C-alpha positions as a printed Julia matrix, in Angstrom:
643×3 Matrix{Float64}:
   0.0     0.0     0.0
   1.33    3.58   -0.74
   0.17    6.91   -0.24
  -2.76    8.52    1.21
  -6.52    8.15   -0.34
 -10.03    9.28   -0.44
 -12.45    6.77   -1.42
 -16.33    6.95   -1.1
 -17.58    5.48    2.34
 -19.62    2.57    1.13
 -18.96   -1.1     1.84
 -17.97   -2.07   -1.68
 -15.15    0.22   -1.73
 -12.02   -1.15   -0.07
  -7.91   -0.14   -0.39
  -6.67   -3.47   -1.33
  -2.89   -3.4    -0.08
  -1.79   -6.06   -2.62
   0.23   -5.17   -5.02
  -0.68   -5.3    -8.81
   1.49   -8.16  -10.73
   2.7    -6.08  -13.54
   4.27   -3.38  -10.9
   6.05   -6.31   -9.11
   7.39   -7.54  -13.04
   8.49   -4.12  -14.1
   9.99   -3.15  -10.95
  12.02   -6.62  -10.53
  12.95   -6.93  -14.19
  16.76   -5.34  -13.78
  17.47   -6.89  -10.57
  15.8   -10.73  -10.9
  18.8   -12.24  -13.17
  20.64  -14.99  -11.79
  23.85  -13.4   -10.12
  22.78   -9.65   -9.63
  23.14   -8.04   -6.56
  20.93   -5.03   -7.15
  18.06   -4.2    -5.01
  14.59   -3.75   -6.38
  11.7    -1.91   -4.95
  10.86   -4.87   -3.11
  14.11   -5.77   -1.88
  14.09   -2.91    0.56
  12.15   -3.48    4.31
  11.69   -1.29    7.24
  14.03   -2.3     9.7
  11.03   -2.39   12.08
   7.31   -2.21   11.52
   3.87   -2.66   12.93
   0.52   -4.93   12.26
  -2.31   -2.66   11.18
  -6.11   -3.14   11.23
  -8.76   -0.66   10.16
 -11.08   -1.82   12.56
 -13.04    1.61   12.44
 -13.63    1.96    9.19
 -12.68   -0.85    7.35
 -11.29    0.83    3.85
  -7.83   -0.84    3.93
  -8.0    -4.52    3.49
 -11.37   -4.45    4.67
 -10.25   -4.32    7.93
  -7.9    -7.54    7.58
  -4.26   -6.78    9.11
  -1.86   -5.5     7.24
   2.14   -4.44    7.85
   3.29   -0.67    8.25
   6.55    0.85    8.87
   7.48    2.2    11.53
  10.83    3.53   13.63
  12.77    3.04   16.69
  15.77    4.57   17.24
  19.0     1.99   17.06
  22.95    2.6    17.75
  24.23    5.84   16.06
  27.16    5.27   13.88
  27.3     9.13   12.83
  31.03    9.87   14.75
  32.68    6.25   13.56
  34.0     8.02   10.72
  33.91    4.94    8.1
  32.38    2.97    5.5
  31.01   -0.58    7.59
  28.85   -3.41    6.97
  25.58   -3.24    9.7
  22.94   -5.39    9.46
  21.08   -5.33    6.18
  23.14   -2.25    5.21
  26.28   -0.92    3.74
  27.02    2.39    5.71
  29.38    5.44    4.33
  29.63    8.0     7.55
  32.36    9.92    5.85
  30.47   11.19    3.18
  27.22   10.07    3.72
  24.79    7.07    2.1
  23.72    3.69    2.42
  23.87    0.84    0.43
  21.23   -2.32    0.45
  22.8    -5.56    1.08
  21.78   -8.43    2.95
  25.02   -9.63    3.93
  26.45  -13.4     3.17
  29.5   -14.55    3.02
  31.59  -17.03    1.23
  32.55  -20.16    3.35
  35.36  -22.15    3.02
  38.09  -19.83    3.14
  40.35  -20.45    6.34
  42.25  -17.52    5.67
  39.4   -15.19    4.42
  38.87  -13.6     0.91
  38.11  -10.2    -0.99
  35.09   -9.5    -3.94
  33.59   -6.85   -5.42
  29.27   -6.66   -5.73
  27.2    -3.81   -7.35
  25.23   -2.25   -4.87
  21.69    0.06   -4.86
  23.19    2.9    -3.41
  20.93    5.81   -1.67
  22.9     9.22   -0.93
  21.67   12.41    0.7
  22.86   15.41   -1.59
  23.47   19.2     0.22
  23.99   22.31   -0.9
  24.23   25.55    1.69
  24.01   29.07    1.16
  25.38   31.79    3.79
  22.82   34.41    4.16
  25.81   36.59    5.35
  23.98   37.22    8.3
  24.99   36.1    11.93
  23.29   36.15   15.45
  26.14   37.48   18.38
  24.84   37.22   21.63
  26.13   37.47   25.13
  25.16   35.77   28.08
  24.49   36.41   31.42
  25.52   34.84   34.66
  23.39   31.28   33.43
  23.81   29.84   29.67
  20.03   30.95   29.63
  20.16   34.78   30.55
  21.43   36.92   27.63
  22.34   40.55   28.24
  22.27   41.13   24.16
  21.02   38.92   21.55
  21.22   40.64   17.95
  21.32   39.86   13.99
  24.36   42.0    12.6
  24.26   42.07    8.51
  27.31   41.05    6.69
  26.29   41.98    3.5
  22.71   39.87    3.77
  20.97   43.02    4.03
  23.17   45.84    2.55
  24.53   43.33   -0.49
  21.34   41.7    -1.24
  20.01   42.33   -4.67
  16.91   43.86   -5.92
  16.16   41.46   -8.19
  14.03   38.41   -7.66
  16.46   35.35   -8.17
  15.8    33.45  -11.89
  13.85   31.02  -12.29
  11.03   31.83  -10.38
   9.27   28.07  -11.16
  11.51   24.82  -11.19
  10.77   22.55  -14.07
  13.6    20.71  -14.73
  13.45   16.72  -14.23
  16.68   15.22  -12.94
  18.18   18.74  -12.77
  17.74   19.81   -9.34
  20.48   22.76   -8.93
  20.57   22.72   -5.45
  22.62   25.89   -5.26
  19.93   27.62   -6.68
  17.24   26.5    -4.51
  19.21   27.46   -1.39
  20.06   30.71   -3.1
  16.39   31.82   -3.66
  15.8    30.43   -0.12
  18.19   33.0     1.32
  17.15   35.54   -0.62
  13.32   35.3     0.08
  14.13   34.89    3.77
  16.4    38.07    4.04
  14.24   40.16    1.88
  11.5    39.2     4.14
  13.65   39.49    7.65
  14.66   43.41    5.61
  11.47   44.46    5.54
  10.57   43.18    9.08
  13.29   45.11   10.29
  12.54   48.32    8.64
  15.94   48.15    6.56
  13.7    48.45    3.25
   9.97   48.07    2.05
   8.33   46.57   -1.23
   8.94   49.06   -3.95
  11.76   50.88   -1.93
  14.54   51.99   -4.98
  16.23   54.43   -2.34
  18.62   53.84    0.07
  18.37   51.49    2.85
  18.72   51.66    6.2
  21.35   49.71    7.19
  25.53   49.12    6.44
  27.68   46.12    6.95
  28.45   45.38   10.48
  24.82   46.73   11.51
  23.71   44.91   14.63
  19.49   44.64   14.49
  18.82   43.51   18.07
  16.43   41.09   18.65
  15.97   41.29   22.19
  16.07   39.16   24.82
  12.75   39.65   27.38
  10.31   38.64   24.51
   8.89   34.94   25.04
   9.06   33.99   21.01
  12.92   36.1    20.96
  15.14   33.71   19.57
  17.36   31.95   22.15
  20.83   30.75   20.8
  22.17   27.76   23.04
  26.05   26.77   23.22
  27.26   23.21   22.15
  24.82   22.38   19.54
  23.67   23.46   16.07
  20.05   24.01   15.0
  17.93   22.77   11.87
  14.53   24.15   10.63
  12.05   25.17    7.88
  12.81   28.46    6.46
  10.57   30.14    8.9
  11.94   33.37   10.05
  12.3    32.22   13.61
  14.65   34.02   14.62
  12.17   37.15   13.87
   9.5    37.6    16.76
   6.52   37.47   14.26
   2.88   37.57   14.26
   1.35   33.6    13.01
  -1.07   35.56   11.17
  -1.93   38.72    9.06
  -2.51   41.89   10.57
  -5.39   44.2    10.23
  -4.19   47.96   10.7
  -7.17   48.87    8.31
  -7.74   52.89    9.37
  -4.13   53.31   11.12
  -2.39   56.35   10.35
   0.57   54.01    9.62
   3.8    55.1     7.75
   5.28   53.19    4.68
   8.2    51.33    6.71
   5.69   50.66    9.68
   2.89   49.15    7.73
   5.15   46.79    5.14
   7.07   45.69    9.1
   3.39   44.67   10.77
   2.66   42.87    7.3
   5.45   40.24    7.26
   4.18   37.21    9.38
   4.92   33.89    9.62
   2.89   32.79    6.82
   5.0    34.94    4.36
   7.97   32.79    5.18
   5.69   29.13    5.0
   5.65   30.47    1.12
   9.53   29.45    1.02
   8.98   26.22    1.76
   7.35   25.72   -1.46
   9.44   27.65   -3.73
  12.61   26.38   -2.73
  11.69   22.82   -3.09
   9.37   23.66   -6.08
   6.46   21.87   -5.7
   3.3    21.4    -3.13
   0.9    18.49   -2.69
  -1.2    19.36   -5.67
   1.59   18.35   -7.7
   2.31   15.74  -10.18
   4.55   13.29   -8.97
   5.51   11.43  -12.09
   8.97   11.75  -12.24
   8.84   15.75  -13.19
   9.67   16.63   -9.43
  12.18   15.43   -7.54
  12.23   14.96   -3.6
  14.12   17.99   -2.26
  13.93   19.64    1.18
  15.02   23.37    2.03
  15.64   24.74    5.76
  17.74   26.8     8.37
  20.8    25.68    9.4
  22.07   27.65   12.37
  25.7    26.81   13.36
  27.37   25.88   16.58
  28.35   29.41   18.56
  32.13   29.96   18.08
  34.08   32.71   20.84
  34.74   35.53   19.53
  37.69   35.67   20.88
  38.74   32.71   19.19
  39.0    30.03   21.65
  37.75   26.97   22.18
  35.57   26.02   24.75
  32.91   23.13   25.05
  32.54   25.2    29.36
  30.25   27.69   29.59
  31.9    30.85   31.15
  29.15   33.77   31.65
  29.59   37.27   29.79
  31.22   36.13   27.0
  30.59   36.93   23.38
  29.57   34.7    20.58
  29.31   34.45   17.07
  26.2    31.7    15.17
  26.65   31.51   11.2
  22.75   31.26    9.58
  22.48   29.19    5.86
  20.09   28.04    4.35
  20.15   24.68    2.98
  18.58   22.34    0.05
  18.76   18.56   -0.05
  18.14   15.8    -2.08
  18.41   12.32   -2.63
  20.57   10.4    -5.41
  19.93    7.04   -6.3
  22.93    5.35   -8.37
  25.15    2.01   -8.71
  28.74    1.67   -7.0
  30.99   -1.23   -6.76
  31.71   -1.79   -3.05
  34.82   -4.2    -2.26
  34.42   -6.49    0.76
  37.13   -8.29    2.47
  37.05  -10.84    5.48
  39.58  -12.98    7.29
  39.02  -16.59    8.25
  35.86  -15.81   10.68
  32.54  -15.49    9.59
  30.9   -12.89   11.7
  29.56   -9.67   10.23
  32.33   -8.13   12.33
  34.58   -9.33   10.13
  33.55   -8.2     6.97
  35.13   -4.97    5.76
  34.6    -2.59    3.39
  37.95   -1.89    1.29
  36.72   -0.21   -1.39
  33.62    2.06   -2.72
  33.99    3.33   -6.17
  31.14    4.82   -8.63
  30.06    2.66  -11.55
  31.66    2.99  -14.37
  29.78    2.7   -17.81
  31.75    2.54  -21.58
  29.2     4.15  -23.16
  25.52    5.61  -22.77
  23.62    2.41  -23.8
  25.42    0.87  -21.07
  24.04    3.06  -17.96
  21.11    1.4   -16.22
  17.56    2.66  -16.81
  15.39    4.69  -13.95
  11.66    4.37  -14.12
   9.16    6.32  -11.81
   5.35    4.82  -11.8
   3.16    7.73  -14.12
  -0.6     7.31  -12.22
  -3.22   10.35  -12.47
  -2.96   11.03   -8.61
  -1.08   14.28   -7.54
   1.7    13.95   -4.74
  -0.67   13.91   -1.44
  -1.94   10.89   -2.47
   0.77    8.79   -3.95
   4.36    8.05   -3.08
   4.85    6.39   -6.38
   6.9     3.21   -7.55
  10.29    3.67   -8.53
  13.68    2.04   -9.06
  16.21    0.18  -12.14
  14.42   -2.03  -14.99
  14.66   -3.9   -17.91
  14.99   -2.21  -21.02
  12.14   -3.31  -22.67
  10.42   -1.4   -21.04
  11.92    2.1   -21.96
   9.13    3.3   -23.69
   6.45    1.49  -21.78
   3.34    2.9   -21.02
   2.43    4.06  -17.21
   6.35    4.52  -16.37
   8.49    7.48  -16.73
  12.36    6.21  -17.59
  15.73    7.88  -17.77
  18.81    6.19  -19.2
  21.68    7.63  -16.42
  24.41    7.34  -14.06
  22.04    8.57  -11.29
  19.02    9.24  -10.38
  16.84   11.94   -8.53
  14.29   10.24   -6.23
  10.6    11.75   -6.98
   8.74   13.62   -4.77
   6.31   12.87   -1.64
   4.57   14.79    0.35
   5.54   17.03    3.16
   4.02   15.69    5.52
   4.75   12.13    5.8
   7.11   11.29    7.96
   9.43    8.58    8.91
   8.0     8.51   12.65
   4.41    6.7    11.91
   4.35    5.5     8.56
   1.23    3.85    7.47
   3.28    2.53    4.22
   4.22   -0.55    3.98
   6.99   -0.64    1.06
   9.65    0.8     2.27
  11.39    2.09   -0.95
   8.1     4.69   -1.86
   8.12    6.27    1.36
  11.49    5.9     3.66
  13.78    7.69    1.77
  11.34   10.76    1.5
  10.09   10.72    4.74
  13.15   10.75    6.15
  13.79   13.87    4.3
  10.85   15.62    5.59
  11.78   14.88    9.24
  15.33   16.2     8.55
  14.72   19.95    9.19
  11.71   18.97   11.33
  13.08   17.0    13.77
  16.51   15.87   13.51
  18.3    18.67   15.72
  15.71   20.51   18.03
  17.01   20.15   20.91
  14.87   18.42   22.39
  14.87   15.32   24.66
  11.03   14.28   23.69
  11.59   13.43   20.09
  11.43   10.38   18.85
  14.54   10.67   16.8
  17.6    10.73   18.23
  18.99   13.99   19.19
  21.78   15.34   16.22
  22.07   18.96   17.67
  24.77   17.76   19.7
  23.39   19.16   22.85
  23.94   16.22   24.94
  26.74   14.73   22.81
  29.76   16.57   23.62
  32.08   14.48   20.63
  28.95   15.63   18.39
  28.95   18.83   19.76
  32.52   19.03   18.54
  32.39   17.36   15.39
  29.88   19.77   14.51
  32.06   23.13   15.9
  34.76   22.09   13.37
  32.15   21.77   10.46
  29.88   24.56   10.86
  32.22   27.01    9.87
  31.43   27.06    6.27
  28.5    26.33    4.0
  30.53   23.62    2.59
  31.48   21.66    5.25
  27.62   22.37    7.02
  26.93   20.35    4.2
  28.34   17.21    5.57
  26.4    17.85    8.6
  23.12   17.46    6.8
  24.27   14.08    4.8
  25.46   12.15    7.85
  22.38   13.12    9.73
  20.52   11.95    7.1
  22.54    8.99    6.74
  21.81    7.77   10.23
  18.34    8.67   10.08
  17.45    6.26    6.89
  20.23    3.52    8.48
  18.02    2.92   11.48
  14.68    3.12    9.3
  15.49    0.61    6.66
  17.47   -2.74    5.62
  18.19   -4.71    2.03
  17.1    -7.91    1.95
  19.07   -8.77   -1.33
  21.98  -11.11   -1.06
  24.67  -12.68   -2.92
  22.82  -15.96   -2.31
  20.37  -16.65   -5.14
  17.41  -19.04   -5.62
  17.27  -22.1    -8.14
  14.32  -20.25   -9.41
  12.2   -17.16   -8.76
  11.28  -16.61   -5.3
  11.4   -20.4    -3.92
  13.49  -23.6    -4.05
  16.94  -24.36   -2.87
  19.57  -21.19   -2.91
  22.78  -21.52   -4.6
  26.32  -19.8    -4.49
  26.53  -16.67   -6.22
  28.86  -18.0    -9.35
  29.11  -14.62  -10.93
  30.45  -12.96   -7.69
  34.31  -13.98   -8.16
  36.0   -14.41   -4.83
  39.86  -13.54   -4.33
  40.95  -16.38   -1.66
  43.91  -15.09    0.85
  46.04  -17.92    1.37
  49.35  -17.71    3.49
  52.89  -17.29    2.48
  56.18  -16.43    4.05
  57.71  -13.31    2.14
  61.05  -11.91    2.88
  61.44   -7.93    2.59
  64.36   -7.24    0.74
  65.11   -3.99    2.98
  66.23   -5.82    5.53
  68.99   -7.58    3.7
  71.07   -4.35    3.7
  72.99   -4.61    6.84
  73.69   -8.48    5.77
  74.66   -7.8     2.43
  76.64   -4.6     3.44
  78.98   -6.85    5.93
  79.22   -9.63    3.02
  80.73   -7.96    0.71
  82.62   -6.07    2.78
  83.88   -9.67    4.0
  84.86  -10.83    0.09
  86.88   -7.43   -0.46
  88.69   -8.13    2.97
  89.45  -11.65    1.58
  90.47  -10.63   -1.8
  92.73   -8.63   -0.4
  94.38  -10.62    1.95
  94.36  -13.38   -1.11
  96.33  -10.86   -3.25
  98.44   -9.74   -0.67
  99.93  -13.48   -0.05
  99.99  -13.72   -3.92
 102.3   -10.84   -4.12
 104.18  -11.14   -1.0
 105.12  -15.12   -1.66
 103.87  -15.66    2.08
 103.7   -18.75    3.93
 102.51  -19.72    6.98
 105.33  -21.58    7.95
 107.31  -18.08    7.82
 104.44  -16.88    9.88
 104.73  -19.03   12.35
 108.56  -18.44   12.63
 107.75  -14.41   12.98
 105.69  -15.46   15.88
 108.06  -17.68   17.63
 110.8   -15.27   16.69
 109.1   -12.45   18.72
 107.76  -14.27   21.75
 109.01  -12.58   24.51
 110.28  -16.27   26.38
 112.13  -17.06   22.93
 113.85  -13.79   22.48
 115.4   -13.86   26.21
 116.31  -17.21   26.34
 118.47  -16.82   22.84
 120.35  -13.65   24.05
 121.17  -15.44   27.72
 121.45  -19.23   26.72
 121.77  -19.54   22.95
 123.11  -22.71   23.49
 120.52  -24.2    24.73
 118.01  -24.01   21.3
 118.33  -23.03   17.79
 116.04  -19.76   17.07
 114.24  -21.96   14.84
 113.72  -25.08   16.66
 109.96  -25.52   16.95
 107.49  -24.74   19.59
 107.7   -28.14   21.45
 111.15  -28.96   21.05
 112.29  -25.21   22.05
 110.03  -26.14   25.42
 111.92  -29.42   25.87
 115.24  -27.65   25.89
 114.91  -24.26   27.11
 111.71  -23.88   28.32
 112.5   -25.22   32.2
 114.95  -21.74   32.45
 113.33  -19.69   35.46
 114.12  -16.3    34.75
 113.91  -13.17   37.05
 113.27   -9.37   36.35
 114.15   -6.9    39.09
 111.33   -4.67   40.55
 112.22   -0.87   39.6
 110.38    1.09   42.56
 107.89    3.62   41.78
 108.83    7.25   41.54
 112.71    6.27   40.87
 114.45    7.58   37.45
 115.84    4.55   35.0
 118.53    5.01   33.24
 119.61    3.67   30.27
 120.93    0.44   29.32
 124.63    0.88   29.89
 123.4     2.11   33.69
 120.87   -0.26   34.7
 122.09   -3.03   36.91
 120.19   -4.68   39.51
 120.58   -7.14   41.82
 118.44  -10.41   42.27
 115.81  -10.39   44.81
 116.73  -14.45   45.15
 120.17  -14.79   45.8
 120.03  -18.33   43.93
 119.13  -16.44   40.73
 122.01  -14.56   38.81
 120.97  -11.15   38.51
 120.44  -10.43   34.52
 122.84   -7.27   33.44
 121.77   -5.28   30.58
 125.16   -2.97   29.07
 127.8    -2.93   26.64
 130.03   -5.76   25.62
 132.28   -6.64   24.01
 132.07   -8.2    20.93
 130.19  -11.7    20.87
 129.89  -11.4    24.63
 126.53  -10.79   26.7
 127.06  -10.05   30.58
């Protein structure tokens, strides 16, 4: 069932929830093959949902139960800062997006593996706009007294231009210019706020009262006064409420009323609820058949900075402050990427992770899938239509509304559905949209009541400084928007399409994926080559030491038997025992034999006391401390005599 309906109160006429065969052909026809791991339509589910009965009245069903979505709030993953696998779901919190994927494995790999599938991908899309106007404020001794609260214009007011922004209609399918759309936002709201605060009027060509750097206070005893609040940021429809205006028109019919005065008491808050039908360009009288596209528009008021410059998450009373104020458009973007898994040997979704995520890429235009959108003659309050990939038969069907491209703009629902109590019950019509709707209705208030999770950061404080850092530029506010809305639509909905296929259509035995080629890991034991350096540093330097001392004998006709006769010729026992008893060995008797003959000789030095000069050789003689032991006498002899 989809959408909202009218029918005559009768007991024949009954909403039958089942849907039509040739909807459930067209809309499976891309995705059904054996192997692919697209989503359809009907391969999309809300994560939770609820059994309906229209007991009352009996028009759905005929009172029979039926399924409708519906949404609890689950773990945030908006500050893990990744692309990860969650349950049913393929989840980019860098960027923002989700991708539909009920997630299987391949078995049999005891080290793990790595593929690559085609995914259904769903991406929020953001554009901001600085109105070049800011709110500084100072508090008071509480973070809820102010002692000044006031809109200064940085060229929102003195640089805005006269002109009314082109194109005043949109009517461009699967052309959304977002920049635009926030543009003419910001301009409608700051021509508005102008005239409210009696810095112009309707028809003024003159001057204008105000100058860059003009502060427009906004005072702080009124009970509808806007109220800044530290630590968080702030999203809304384009509402002016920031202004303290009337909800309704004013009658000063018979007032002696000047120009400035009576255009001021005729800006209410109705003139601003206009904006929130130009900027997204259409209203719920609308045709929905492809020709408008699901956008959103609203405030975005940043997270205070210092003025002073420094950073602070503490209150500290009397301090100024400085809040930016854009205005925003968003859409959603469906399209194909190619998302690269890997896993190790375990098979736990905790293991699976997400390598790589890459945009299709298509050779030529006949190759780029093919976007329908269901054509029916209902207008957008009453139908969240069909859409998705199919066949290409079906290109010029009748009752669909294609597109040959990369990507495609989701179509339009209507404002008021939301992603809070859905009575849908396919998930793909209404989700996506609805989650839009509640994105500058709900998503960052504030307050601890709503039933979506609280994104203002207010009682966050890593939020509250994830979103400092980003709110200081249109572009980076951006990102805000997109991983709000990522979060949002990743607790609301899962894919139930896996790489697991049936023998045939919906029943029988399932099958490995064949066409899904798996990269196995195995293990091997590699050696890096870096660390050979020292080694091969000391080899060679080893070889050149060798070749060297292999030259060198070469050259110098060495031998070691001359070596060893060096040796024994310098020995300290050898070289005394020639001079005193020469007779006792030949110099070049060997080692054992020269300790067989002379080696028993006991030989005795005299002690030379410390401090005491020595002389030379012709004056040193000493006595033997051992009277048995002839003292030795080093001096000159005569020749062949040693005394």
């Amino acid at each position: 069932m989809t959408g909202q309906y009218n029918i005559p109160n009768s007991e024949d006429a009954i909403i039958n929830s089942t849907i039509p065969a040739n909807l459930t052909e067209v809309f499976s026809s891309a995705t059904s093959d054996d192997g692919s791991t697209l989503s359809s339509a009907f391969d999309v589910q809300f994560r939770t949902w609820d059994v309906i009965r229209d007991v009352d009245y009996k028009q759905v069903d005929a009172g029979r139960p039926y399924s409708g979505g519906s949404y609890r709030t689950l773990e945030s993953l908006i500050l893990n800062n990744k692309t990860q696998a969650v349950e049913g779901l393929v989840v980019d919190t860098v960027r923002g997006g989700i991708g539909l994927r009920n997630h299987t494995i391949p078995i049999g790999l005891p080290y793990g593996g790595r593929w690559t599938e085609d995914l259904l991908w769903i991406g929020p899309v953001t554009t901001c706009v600085d109105t070049n106007l800011t709110f500084h404020f100072t508090h008071g001794d509480r973070d809820y007294n102010f002692t000044r609260i006031a809109l200064v214009d940085n060229g929102g007011f003195s640089d805005l231009p006269r002109e009314y922004p082109y194109p005043g209609v949109w009517n461009d399918t699967q052309n959304p210019d977002l920049q635009a759309r926030a543009y003419k936002g910001a301009w409608i709201s700051n021509a508005l706020s102008a005239v409210f605060l009696n810095v112009t009027y309707p028809g003024n060509e003159g001057p204008q009262n105000t100058s860059k750097g003009r502060e427009f206070s906004l005072g702080v005893d009124s009970f509808r006064a806007y109220k800044p609040a530290l630590n968080r940021i702030e999203l809304s429809p384009i509402d002016g409420g920031y202004l303290d205006l009337a909800l309704g028109p004013n009658n000063f019919t018979g007032m002696n009323l000047s120009t400035t005065t009576q255009a001021k008491l005729g800006i209410t808050s109705e003139n601003f609820t206009y904006n929130q039908l130009i900027c997204p360009g259409y209203g719920g009288g609308d045709d929905p058949n492809g020709t408008h596209m699901m956008i959103a528009c609203g405030y975005f008021y940043g997270a205070p900075q210092r003025q002073d410059g420094v950073e602070s998450l503490i209150f500290e009373p009397y301090k100024d402050w400085t809040q930016h104020l854009y205005v925003c458009a968003t859409g959603i973007q469906a399209s194909i990427k190619t998302v690269g898994f890997s896993i190790n040997g375990s098979s736990s979704l905790s293991n699976v992770q997400i390598v790589s995520l890459d945009d299709k890429h298509y050779p030529d235009n006949g190759s780029k899938p093919l976007w329908a959108v269901e054509q029916t003659n209902l207008n957008i309050s009453q139908i969240n239509p069909f859409w998705g990939l199919v066949d290409d038969r079906y290109e010029t069907a009748e009752g669909l509304a294609t597109l040959r491209a990369e990507k495609f703009w989701l179509p339009a629902i209507y404002s008021s559905a939301t992603i809070l109590s859905s009575i849908d019950s396919i998930a793909s019509n209404s989700a996506f949209g609805s989650a839009l709707n509640d994105l500058y209705l709900h998503a960052a208030t504030g307050s601890a009541y709503s039933q979506l999770a609280d994104y203002s950061g207010l009682y966050n404080m890593a939020l509250s400084r994830l979103w400092g850092n980003l709110s200081t530029s249109p572009t980076t506010a951006s990102r805000i928007i997109n991983l709000i809305y990522t979060d949002i639509i990743s607790t609301a909905v899962v894919g139930t399409k896996s790489a697991i296929r049936h023998s045939s259509a919906r029943a029988g035995p399932r099958t490995p994926n064949t066409l899904v080629q798996v990269t196995e890991y195995t293990r091997q034991i590699q050696y890096n080559w870096l660390y050979a350096i020292p080694a091969a540093v000391t080899v060679a330097a080893t070889v050149l030491a060798l070749l060297f001392v292999l030259v060198m004998t070469i050259i110098s006709r060495f031998s070691i038997s001359y070596m060893r006769q060096l040796l024994n010729q310098t020995s300290t026992g050898r070289i005394v025992t020639n001079i005193l008893y020469p007779e006792l060995s030949h110099p070049t008797a060997p080692t054992s034999k020269w300790i067989d003959e002379a080696g028993f000789q006991r030989l005795a030095f005299p002690m030379v006391p410390k401090g005491e000069a020595v002389g030379t050789m012709n004056e040193i003689e000493t006595e033997s401390p051992h009277p048995s032991v002839a003292p030795l006498t080093f001096g000159q002899a005569g020749p062949g005599k040693f005394h």
